[in-house]
mmCIF file of C-alpha atoms and ligand atoms in Angstrom:
data_model
loop_
_atom_site.group_PDB
_atom_site.id
_atom_site.type_symbol
_atom_site.label_atom_id
_atom_site.label_comp_id
_atom_site.label_asym_id
_atom_site.label_seq_id
_atom_site.Cartn_x
_atom_site.Cartn_y
_atom_site.Cartn_z
ATOM 1 C CA MET V 1 -1.010 18.510 -2.336
ATOM 2 C CA ASN V 2 -1.979 16.804 1.287
ATOM 3 C CA PRO V 3 -4.107 19.329 3.237
ATOM 4 C CA GLN V 4 -3.825 17.077 6.215
ATOM 5 C CA ASN V 5 -1.588 17.991 8.526
ATOM 6 C CA TYR V 6 0.473 14.476 8.289
ATOM 7 C CA TYR V 7 2.143 13.579 5.374
ATOM 8 C CA SER V 8 3.619 9.688 4.718
ATOM 9 C CA ILE V 9 6.619 10.890 3.173
ATOM 10 C CA LYS V 10 8.461 13.699 1.808
ATOM 11 C CA PHE V 11 11.794 14.443 -0.037
ATOM 12 C CA SER V 12 13.132 18.164 1.016
ATOM 13 C CA GLY V 13 16.395 19.268 -0.856
ATOM 14 C CA ASP V 14 18.673 16.290 -0.159
ATOM 15 C CA HIS V 15 16.768 14.202 2.219
ATOM 16 C CA LEU V 16 13.765 12.157 2.412
ATOM 17 C CA SER V 17 11.365 12.516 5.580
ATOM 18 C CA PHE V 18 9.081 9.559 6.424
ATOM 19 C CA LEU V 19 6.628 9.299 9.336
ATOM 20 C CA ASP V 20 7.256 5.885 11.451
ATOM 21 C CA GLN V 21 4.444 3.930 10.952
ATOM 22 C CA THR V 22 5.374 1.542 13.762
ATOM 23 C CA LYS V 23 4.682 4.321 16.404
ATOM 24 C CA LEU V 24 1.243 5.331 14.779
ATOM 25 C CA PRO V 25 -1.148 6.697 16.484
ATOM 26 C CA LEU V 26 0.467 7.386 20.039
ATOM 27 C CA GLN V 27 3.538 8.706 18.511
ATOM 28 C CA GLU V 28 4.037 10.807 15.219
ATOM 29 C CA VAL V 29 8.073 10.607 14.880
ATOM 30 C CA TYR V 30 9.328 11.586 11.946
ATOM 31 C CA ILE V 31 12.779 10.276 10.605
ATOM 32 C CA ASN V 32 14.670 12.548 8.608
ATOM 33 C CA THR V 33 17.634 10.102 6.359
ATOM 34 C CA ASP V 34 19.218 10.273 2.983
ATOM 35 C CA ASN V 35 20.533 6.681 3.584
ATOM 36 C CA TYR V 36 19.350 3.498 1.694
ATOM 37 C CA GLU V 37 19.771 1.177 3.701
ATOM 38 C CA ARG V 38 17.868 3.040 6.426
ATOM 39 C CA ILE V 39 14.853 3.574 3.765
ATOM 40 C CA ALA V 40 15.388 -0.464 3.237
ATOM 41 C CA VAL V 41 15.140 -1.597 6.745
ATOM 42 C CA ALA V 42 12.465 1.133 7.110
ATOM 43 C CA ILE V 43 10.604 -1.247 4.673
ATOM 44 C CA GLU V 44 11.091 -4.312 6.256
ATOM 45 C CA LYS V 45 10.236 -3.262 9.573
ATOM 46 C CA LEU V 46 6.923 -1.207 8.065
ATOM 47 C CA GLU V 47 7.918 1.966 9.335
ATOM 48 C CA LEU V 48 6.969 2.788 5.424
ATOM 49 C CA ARG V 49 4.764 0.421 4.220
ATOM 50 C CA GLY V 50 1.676 0.266 1.804
ATOM 51 C CA ALA V 51 2.609 -1.629 -1.466
ATOM 52 C CA PRO V 52 2.497 2.321 -3.907
ATOM 53 C CA LEU V 53 4.420 3.872 -0.890
ATOM 54 C CA ILE V 54 7.022 1.249 -0.946
ATOM 55 C CA GLY V 55 7.363 2.225 -4.474
ATOM 56 C CA ILE V 56 7.994 5.326 -3.566
ATOM 57 C CA SER V 57 10.301 4.320 -1.034
ATOM 58 C CA VAL V 58 12.563 2.499 -3.186
ATOM 59 C CA ALA V 59 12.716 4.861 -6.165
ATOM 60 C CA PHE V 60 14.335 7.621 -3.552
ATOM 61 C CA ALA V 61 15.590 5.724 -2.101
ATOM 62 C CA LEU V 62 17.681 4.420 -5.116
ATOM 63 C CA ALA V 63 18.314 7.714 -6.318
ATOM 64 C CA LEU V 64 19.733 9.442 -2.899
ATOM 65 C CA SER V 65 22.329 6.418 -2.698
ATOM 66 C CA PHE V 66 23.787 8.404 -5.842
ATOM 67 C CA LYS V 67 24.387 11.560 -3.606
ATOM 68 C CA ASN V 68 28.327 10.779 -3.292
ATOM 69 C CA ILE V 69 28.988 8.632 -6.133
ATOM 70 C CA LEU V 70 31.883 9.630 -8.389
ATOM 71 C CA GLU V 71 32.841 6.294 -9.188
ATOM 72 C CA ASN V 72 31.672 2.493 -10.371
ATOM 73 C CA HIS V 73 28.426 3.621 -11.021
ATOM 74 C CA LEU V 74 26.958 0.341 -12.624
ATOM 75 C CA ASP V 75 28.280 -1.854 -9.681
ATOM 76 C CA HIS V 76 26.606 0.483 -7.179
ATOM 77 C CA PHE V 77 23.297 0.635 -8.872
ATOM 78 C CA ASN V 78 23.513 -3.412 -8.975
ATOM 79 C CA LYS V 79 24.337 -3.533 -5.467
ATOM 80 C CA VAL V 80 21.618 -0.800 -4.058
ATOM 81 C CA TYR V 81 19.324 -2.184 -7.092
ATOM 82 C CA LYS V 82 19.258 -6.080 -5.154
ATOM 83 C CA ARG V 83 18.792 -4.520 -2.038
ATOM 84 C CA LEU V 84 15.853 -3.017 -1.946
ATOM 85 C CA ALA V 85 14.211 -5.413 -4.233
ATOM 86 C CA SER V 86 15.062 -7.729 -1.022
ATOM 87 C CA THR V 87 12.779 -6.129 1.056
ATOM 88 C CA ARG V 88 9.342 -7.138 0.737
ATOM 89 C CA PRO V 89 8.097 -9.909 -1.878
ATOM 90 C CA THR V 90 4.608 -9.104 -2.246
ATOM 91 C CA ALA V 91 3.524 -5.811 -3.459
ATOM 92 C CA VAL V 92 4.729 -5.626 -7.113
ATOM 93 C CA ASN V 93 4.299 -1.678 -7.242
ATOM 94 C CA LEU V 94 8.258 -1.786 -5.408
ATOM 95 C CA PHE V 95 9.666 -4.172 -8.544
ATOM 96 C CA TYR V 96 7.746 -1.463 -11.153
ATOM 97 C CA ALA V 97 9.475 1.712 -9.694
ATOM 98 C CA LEU V 98 12.551 -0.016 -9.651
ATOM 99 C CA ASP V 99 12.612 -0.824 -13.029
ATOM 100 C CA ARG V 100 11.666 2.374 -14.056
ATOM 101 C CA MET V 101 14.763 3.875 -11.842
ATOM 102 C CA LYS V 102 16.679 0.956 -14.365
ATOM 103 C CA LYS V 103 15.749 2.229 -17.495
ATOM 104 C CA VAL V 104 16.533 5.520 -16.526
ATOM 105 C CA PHE V 105 19.567 4.812 -15.898
ATOM 106 C CA TYR V 106 20.102 2.471 -18.205
ATOM 107 C CA SER V 107 19.876 5.568 -20.745
ATOM 108 C CA ILE V 108 22.364 8.162 -18.814
ATOM 109 C CA THR V 109 25.294 8.713 -20.848
ATOM 110 C CA ASP V 110 26.989 11.381 -19.121
ATOM 111 C CA PHE V 111 27.219 9.866 -15.354
ATOM 112 C CA SER V 112 28.233 12.984 -13.430
ATOM 113 C CA ASN V 113 24.883 13.794 -13.376
ATOM 114 C CA THR V 114 23.229 10.236 -11.947
ATOM 115 C CA TYR V 115 22.250 11.324 -8.769
ATOM 116 C CA GLN V 116 19.821 14.418 -10.128
ATOM 117 C CA ILE V 117 18.865 12.165 -12.911
ATOM 118 C CA LEU V 118 17.623 9.423 -10.449
ATOM 119 C CA LEU V 119 15.985 11.943 -8.000
ATOM 120 C CA ASP V 120 13.765 13.574 -10.921
ATOM 121 C CA GLU V 121 12.718 10.063 -11.674
ATOM 122 C CA ALA V 122 11.587 9.169 -7.931
ATOM 123 C CA LYS V 123 9.779 12.230 -7.869
ATOM 124 C CA ALA V 124 8.186 11.970 -10.982
ATOM 125 C CA ILE V 125 6.797 8.161 -9.564
ATOM 126 C CA TYR V 126 5.978 10.149 -6.304
ATOM 127 C CA ASP V 127 4.066 12.466 -8.347
ATOM 128 C CA TYR V 128 2.088 9.886 -10.718
ATOM 129 C CA GLU V 129 0.944 8.065 -7.632
ATOM 130 C CA VAL V 130 -0.677 11.362 -6.633
ATOM 131 C CA HIS V 131 -2.402 11.751 -9.710
ATOM 132 C CA CYS V 132 -3.092 7.961 -9.479
ATOM 133 C CA SER V 133 -4.814 8.581 -6.141
ATOM 134 C CA ASN V 134 -6.760 11.931 -7.359
ATOM 135 C CA LYS V 135 -8.084 9.858 -10.485
ATOM 136 C CA MET V 136 -9.670 6.533 -8.290
ATOM 137 C CA ALA V 137 -11.447 8.732 -5.791
ATOM 138 C CA GLU V 138 -12.942 10.201 -9.020
ATOM 139 C CA ILE V 139 -13.660 7.303 -10.531
ATOM 140 C CA GLY V 140 -14.092 5.096 -7.713
ATOM 141 C CA SER V 141 -17.099 7.400 -5.311
ATOM 142 C CA LYS V 142 -19.096 6.773 -8.949
ATOM 143 C CA ILE V 143 -20.101 3.505 -7.587
ATOM 144 C CA PHE V 144 -22.174 5.019 -4.762
ATOM 145 C CA THR V 145 -25.603 5.421 -4.992
ATOM 146 C CA LYS V 146 -26.766 6.059 -1.550
ATOM 147 C CA LYS V 147 -25.952 6.977 1.637
ATOM 148 C CA SER V 148 -23.543 3.709 2.494
ATOM 149 C CA ASN V 149 -22.048 2.390 5.409
ATOM 150 C CA VAL V 150 -18.489 1.072 3.966
ATOM 151 C CA LEU V 151 -16.339 -1.925 5.973
ATOM 152 C CA THR V 152 -12.420 -2.187 4.641
ATOM 153 C CA HIS V 153 -9.764 -3.984 5.565
ATOM 154 C CA CYS V 154 -5.749 -2.549 6.596
ATOM 155 C CA ASN V 155 -4.601 0.809 6.207
ATOM 156 C CA THR V 156 -5.176 2.286 2.139
ATOM 157 C CA GLY V 157 -5.065 6.126 3.378
ATOM 158 C CA ALA V 158 -2.247 8.548 2.685
ATOM 159 C CA LEU V 159 -0.145 6.598 4.877
ATOM 160 C CA ALA V 160 -0.074 3.825 2.348
ATOM 161 C CA THR V 161 0.640 5.865 -0.589
ATOM 162 C CA ALA V 162 0.989 9.689 -1.499
ATOM 163 C CA GLY V 163 -2.360 11.764 -2.214
ATOM 164 C CA PHE V 164 -5.156 10.725 -0.199
ATOM 165 C CA GLY V 165 -4.772 6.465 -1.137
ATOM 166 C CA THR V 166 -6.295 3.918 -3.149
ATOM 167 C CA ALA V 167 -9.838 2.260 -1.368
ATOM 168 C CA PHE V 168 -9.325 5.473 1.450
ATOM 169 C CA SER V 169 -9.306 8.238 -1.379
ATOM 170 C CA VAL V 170 -12.908 6.925 -2.623
ATOM 171 C CA ILE V 171 -14.169 6.493 0.785
ATOM 172 C CA LYS V 172 -13.058 10.219 1.890
ATOM 173 C CA LYS V 173 -14.365 11.262 -2.017
ATOM 174 C CA ALA V 174 -17.544 9.534 -1.519
ATOM 175 C CA PHE V 175 -17.914 10.833 2.481
ATOM 176 C CA ASP V 176 -17.189 14.451 1.305
ATOM 177 C CA GLU V 177 -20.060 13.953 -1.656
ATOM 178 C CA GLY V 178 -22.523 12.624 1.097
ATOM 179 C CA TYR V 179 -22.429 9.433 0.682
ATOM 180 C CA VAL V 180 -20.742 7.795 3.138
ATOM 181 C CA ASN V 181 -22.878 7.219 6.352
ATOM 182 C CA HIS V 182 -20.382 5.274 8.757
ATOM 183 C CA VAL V 183 -16.911 3.499 7.986
ATOM 184 C CA TYR V 184 -16.393 0.311 9.677
ATOM 185 C CA ALA V 185 -12.438 -0.975 9.768
ATOM 186 C CA ASP V 186 -11.137 -4.019 10.137
ATOM 187 C CA GLU V 187 -8.027 -3.808 12.954
ATOM 188 C CA THR V 188 -6.432 -6.053 10.244
ATOM 189 C CA ARG V 189 -4.271 -8.130 12.399
ATOM 190 C CA PRO V 190 -1.765 -9.107 13.439
ATOM 191 C CA LEU V 191 0.055 -5.820 12.857
ATOM 192 C CA LEU V 192 -3.255 -3.845 13.185
ATOM 193 C CA GLN V 193 -3.334 -1.374 10.321
ATOM 194 C CA GLY V 194 -6.899 -1.057 10.692
ATOM 195 C CA LEU V 195 -6.867 0.444 14.178
ATOM 196 C CA ARG V 196 -4.305 2.014 14.393
ATOM 197 C CA LEU V 197 -3.708 3.901 10.847
ATOM 198 C CA THR V 198 -7.034 3.519 9.571
ATOM 199 C CA SER V 199 -8.716 5.242 12.505
ATOM 200 C CA TYR V 200 -6.109 8.119 12.848
ATOM 201 C CA GLU V 201 -6.761 8.903 9.075
ATOM 202 C CA LEU V 202 -10.212 8.456 9.533
ATOM 203 C CA GLU V 203 -9.971 10.999 12.947
ATOM 204 C CA LYS V 204 -8.152 13.184 11.111
ATOM 205 C CA ASN V 205 -10.289 13.826 8.073
ATOM 206 C CA GLY V 206 -13.228 13.752 10.330
ATOM 207 C CA ILE V 207 -15.203 10.309 9.058
ATOM 208 C CA PRO V 208 -17.586 8.680 11.077
ATOM 209 C CA PHE V 209 -15.977 4.658 11.698
ATOM 210 C CA THR V 210 -15.604 1.594 14.246
ATOM 211 C CA VAL V 211 -13.058 -0.593 14.678
ATOM 212 C CA GLN V 212 -14.096 -4.140 14.978
ATOM 213 C CA THR V 213 -11.870 -6.870 15.214
ATOM 214 C CA ASP V 214 -11.672 -8.976 11.940
ATOM 215 C CA SER V 215 -13.498 -12.002 12.469
ATOM 216 C CA MET V 216 -16.148 -9.521 13.713
ATOM 217 C CA ALA V 217 -16.537 -8.665 9.630
ATOM 218 C CA ALA V 218 -19.277 -12.003 9.377
ATOM 219 C CA VAL V 219 -21.618 -10.295 12.117
ATOM 220 C CA LEU V 220 -21.744 -6.939 10.843
ATOM 221 C CA MET V 221 -22.722 -8.447 7.625
ATOM 222 C CA GLN V 222 -24.891 -11.092 8.623
ATOM 223 C CA HIS V 223 -26.868 -8.049 11.044
ATOM 224 C CA GLY V 224 -27.103 -6.103 7.803
ATOM 225 C CA LYS V 225 -24.734 -3.460 8.696
ATOM 226 C CA ILE V 226 -22.680 -3.183 5.671
ATOM 227 C CA ASP V 227 -23.299 -1.923 2.567
ATOM 228 C CA LEU V 228 -20.245 -2.516 0.148
ATOM 229 C CA VAL V 229 -16.689 -3.318 1.241
ATOM 230 C CA ILE V 230 -13.518 -1.554 -0.524
ATOM 231 C CA THR V 231 -9.855 -2.680 -0.182
ATOM 232 C CA GLY V 232 -6.662 -1.773 -2.008
ATOM 233 C CA ALA V 233 -4.047 -4.766 -3.130
ATOM 234 C CA ASP V 234 -0.195 -5.139 -3.247
ATOM 235 C CA ARG V 235 -0.701 -7.641 -6.587
ATOM 236 C CA ILE V 236 -3.018 -8.037 -8.934
ATOM 237 C CA ALA V 237 -2.392 -11.012 -11.562
ATOM 238 C CA LEU V 238 -4.310 -10.368 -15.222
ATOM 239 C CA ASN V 239 -6.738 -12.262 -14.512
ATOM 240 C CA GLY V 240 -7.914 -9.804 -11.439
ATOM 241 C CA ASP V 241 -6.787 -12.055 -8.974
ATOM 242 C CA SER V 242 -5.018 -9.799 -5.879
ATOM 243 C CA ALA V 243 -2.879 -10.548 -3.173
ATOM 244 C CA ASN V 244 -3.808 -8.143 -0.540
ATOM 245 C CA LYS V 245 -3.508 -7.998 3.627
ATOM 246 C CA VAL V 246 -4.293 -11.393 5.023
ATOM 247 C CA GLY V 247 -7.616 -11.066 5.920
ATOM 248 C CA THR V 248 -8.956 -9.805 2.905
ATOM 249 C CA TYR V 249 -10.249 -13.117 1.054
ATOM 250 C CA ASN V 250 -12.103 -13.906 4.173
ATOM 251 C CA LEU V 251 -13.904 -10.427 3.596
ATOM 252 C CA ALA V 252 -14.792 -11.346 -0.293
ATOM 253 C CA VAL V 253 -16.193 -14.803 0.699
ATOM 254 C CA LEU V 254 -18.519 -13.400 3.036
ATOM 255 C CA CYS V 255 -19.692 -10.497 0.359
ATOM 256 C CA ASN V 256 -20.405 -13.331 -1.619
ATOM 257 C CA TYR V 257 -22.255 -14.912 0.881
ATOM 258 C CA HIS V 258 -24.019 -11.758 2.336
ATOM 259 C CA ASN V 259 -24.747 -10.082 -1.544
ATOM 260 C CA ILE V 260 -22.945 -7.564 -0.808
ATOM 261 C CA PRO V 261 -20.902 -5.692 -3.855
ATOM 262 C CA PHE V 262 -16.829 -6.184 -2.382
ATOM 263 C CA TYR V 263 -14.297 -3.618 -4.448
ATOM 264 C CA ILE V 264 -10.525 -3.320 -5.002
ATOM 265 C CA VAL V 265 -9.341 -0.501 -5.097
ATOM 266 C CA ALA V 266 -5.263 0.090 -6.746
ATOM 267 C CA PRO V 267 -3.483 2.356 -9.349
ATOM 268 C CA SER V 268 -2.290 -0.019 -12.440
ATOM 269 C CA THR V 269 1.353 0.288 -11.289
ATOM 270 C CA THR V 270 -0.223 -2.736 -8.633
ATOM 271 C CA ILE V 271 -0.919 -5.156 -11.752
ATOM 272 C CA ASP V 272 1.735 -7.165 -12.586
ATOM 273 C CA ARG V 273 1.675 -7.790 -16.086
ATOM 274 C CA LYS V 274 4.192 -10.583 -16.345
ATOM 275 C CA ILE V 275 1.897 -12.987 -14.097
ATOM 276 C CA ALA V 276 -2.272 -14.612 -15.453
ATOM 277 C CA THR V 277 -3.421 -15.835 -12.740
ATOM 278 C CA GLY V 278 -3.007 -15.184 -8.343
ATOM 279 C CA SER V 279 -1.291 -18.397 -8.155
ATOM 280 C CA GLU V 280 1.724 -16.440 -9.727
ATOM 281 C CA ILE V 281 1.886 -14.349 -6.426
ATOM 282 C CA GLU V 282 5.196 -14.362 -3.756
ATOM 283 C CA ILE V 283 3.731 -14.059 -0.620
ATOM 284 C CA GLU V 284 5.743 -12.741 2.496
ATOM 285 C CA TYR V 285 5.856 -14.454 5.329
ATOM 286 C CA ARG V 286 6.219 -12.553 8.644
ATOM 287 C CA ASN V 287 8.081 -13.586 12.119
ATOM 288 C CA SER V 288 6.226 -15.772 14.501
ATOM 289 C CA SER V 289 6.534 -13.010 17.301
ATOM 290 C CA GLU V 290 4.199 -10.329 15.379
ATOM 291 C CA ILE V 291 1.548 -12.967 16.186
ATOM 292 C CA LEU V 292 3.033 -13.948 19.555
ATOM 293 C CA SER V 293 4.007 -10.369 20.921
ATOM 294 C CA ILE V 294 1.555 -6.909 20.455
ATOM 295 C CA ASN V 295 4.024 -3.577 20.558
ATOM 296 C CA GLY V 296 6.472 -5.438 21.740
ATOM 297 C CA ASN V 297 5.304 -7.414 24.288
ATOM 298 C CA GLN V 298 5.220 -10.846 25.050
ATOM 299 C CA ILE V 299 1.140 -12.106 24.619
ATOM 300 C CA ALA V 300 2.112 -15.771 24.667
ATOM 301 C CA ASN V 301 4.637 -19.067 24.573
ATOM 302 C CA PRO V 302 7.422 -17.830 22.198
ATOM 303 C CA ASN V 303 7.906 -21.157 20.658
ATOM 304 C CA ILE V 304 4.481 -21.374 19.781
ATOM 305 C CA LYS V 305 4.302 -22.605 15.945
ATOM 306 C CA THR V 306 2.478 -19.981 14.069
ATOM 307 C CA PHE V 307 1.273 -19.256 10.604
ATOM 308 C CA SER V 308 1.614 -15.804 9.235
ATOM 309 C CA PRO V 309 1.352 -14.765 5.800
ATOM 310 C CA ALA V 310 1.511 -11.345 5.382
ATOM 311 C CA PHE V 311 -1.090 -11.090 2.514
ATOM 312 C CA ASP V 312 -4.060 -13.702 0.773
ATOM 313 C CA VAL V 313 -5.221 -13.859 -2.995
ATOM 314 C CA THR V 314 -8.842 -13.278 -3.411
ATOM 315 C CA PRO V 315 -10.203 -15.000 -6.697
ATOM 316 C CA SER V 316 -11.467 -12.544 -9.164
ATOM 317 C CA HIS V 317 -14.702 -14.014 -9.827
ATOM 318 C CA LEU V 318 -14.733 -12.127 -5.631
ATOM 319 C CA ILE V 319 -14.516 -8.722 -6.774
ATOM 320 C CA LYS V 320 -17.508 -6.956 -8.501
ATOM 321 C CA GLY V 321 -15.085 -4.417 -9.242
ATOM 322 C CA ILE V 322 -11.824 -3.176 -9.287
ATOM 323 C CA ILE V 323 -10.798 0.484 -9.709
ATOM 324 C CA THR V 324 -7.940 2.053 -11.257
ATOM 325 C CA GLU V 325 -7.224 5.619 -12.095
ATOM 326 C CA GLU V 326 -7.678 4.121 -15.656
ATOM 327 C CA ASP V 327 -11.535 2.723 -15.385
ATOM 328 C CA LEU V 328 -13.754 0.630 -13.091
ATOM 329 C CA TYR V 329 -13.102 -2.765 -14.501
ATOM 330 C CA SER V 330 -15.670 -5.153 -13.993
ATOM 331 C CA PHE V 331 -15.594 -9.037 -13.527
ATOM 332 C CA PRO V 332 -14.139 -10.854 -15.467
ATOM 333 C CA TYR V 333 -10.933 -8.861 -15.844
ATOM 334 C CA ASN V 334 -8.519 -9.535 -18.135
ATOM 335 C CA PHE V 335 -5.879 -6.741 -18.028
ATOM 336 C CA ILE V 336 -3.307 -6.228 -21.045
ATOM 337 C CA ARG V 337 -0.032 -8.060 -20.991
HETATM 338 O O1 LIG A 401 1.962 -5.182 5.135
HETATM 339 P P1 LIG A 401 1.448 -3.472 4.680
HETATM 340 O O2 LIG A 401 0.530 -2.772 5.583
HETATM 341 O O3 LIG A 401 2.366 -2.739 3.945
HETATM 342 O O4 LIG A 401 -0.352 -3.975 3.843
HETATM 343 C C1 LIG A 401 -0.826 -2.955 3.218
HETATM 344 C C2 LIG A 401 -1.710 -3.099 2.803
HETATM 345 O O5 LIG A 401 -1.854 -4.142 2.143
HETATM 346 C C3 LIG A 401 -2.572 -2.054 1.541
HETATM 347 O O6 LIG A 401 -4.188 -2.852 1.900
HETATM 348 C C4 LIG A 401 -2.067 -2.380 0.568
HETATM 349 O O7 LIG A 401 -0.696 -1.965 0.384
HETATM 350 C C5 LIG A 401 -2.895 -1.502 -0.537
HETATM 351 S S1 LIG A 401 -3.306 -0.319 -0.485
HETATM 352 C C6 LIG A 401 -2.400 1.071 -0.420
#
C-alpha cells in the first residue's frame, strides 16, 4: 500500500506493529504488541502520533483487547474504551474511531466472535484513512497553479496517518506532478516533529527541503521565499476554526500579513460535528520537561515555569481553504452537523 520502505502501523495476523516515532530519524525501531495498554502508552508518549493515526491505533487497541476475552464483554469494553479515550484529548479522530467501535460493539448479538468483528471495523477505519489520503492528494494538488515553494508545520505524512498523509500527501502529489520547487519544514518545537519526522519523510520521497526553526518562518515570507503554507489539523469546528500543532496559528497570522494562501488538509474524520467554534476545542497541555530537555537531556533549570500547549486554534477567517477527501472548501465554512 505504501511504496516507501517504512510504515507507521501495520496489523499482521494477531498483533500490531508500529514504528516508534520518538526514536526517529536516528533509529528505526518497530514495536510488536497485542496489548492495548502498551498502545495507550505509545499514544501518550507520542511513539504513535498524528490525528488520523491516533484514531486507527485506538481502534486496533480496542479490538486486540478482546483477543482472549470470554466473559464480561461489556465491562471490559467500557474499561478499555475509557482508558483509550484518556490518552490524548485534542485529536477528534480518536473519539470518532472509538465511537465507531462502540456502535459496532453494541450491535453484536453473538459475543463469541467479538474479537473478529471489532478487528474488521478497525481495518475498515484504517482503509478509510488510506482512501482519504489519496482523495485529499487528488483534490488538494489542484491548488497549485505554478511551481511553488511550500512551507509546512509538524508532521503530516505516512507517519501520522495511513497512506501518504494529509498535508504531506498533497505536497507529495504536487511534487510528483512538477509543481513543488522546494519544501520549507518548520522544526516544530518542542518535540521537533518537523525536524525529525517531516525531514525523514521528505528525504525518503526525494523532495528537496530545508528545515528552519519555527521563528524563522517570518523571515522566509518577508524575503518572498514562500508561495503557500499547507498544514494538517487535529480538530476542526463546524465554522472551520482549526486546532493543529502549536505554531500553526502563528503561520496563519503571518500568511495573512504577507498575503500568502494558508491551507489546511484533513480527512472529514477530523471535523468535530458537535462543536460550533474553536473555543470548544480541548487543548492538550504537555509536561514542562518537553520544553526543558531535548531527547532526555536537560537543557535548563528543571524548575523553570513553562507554558506548553500542544496545539493552537487558527480562526477560520485566516484559512483560505480546507481540503478533505470530499472537497476543497473555502471560507466562510459551514460544515454540516
Ligand atoms: O502532537 P502530534 O505530533 O500528534 O501532533 C500532530 C499534528 O499536529 C499534525 O499536524 C496533525 O495531527 C494533523 S495531520 C496528521
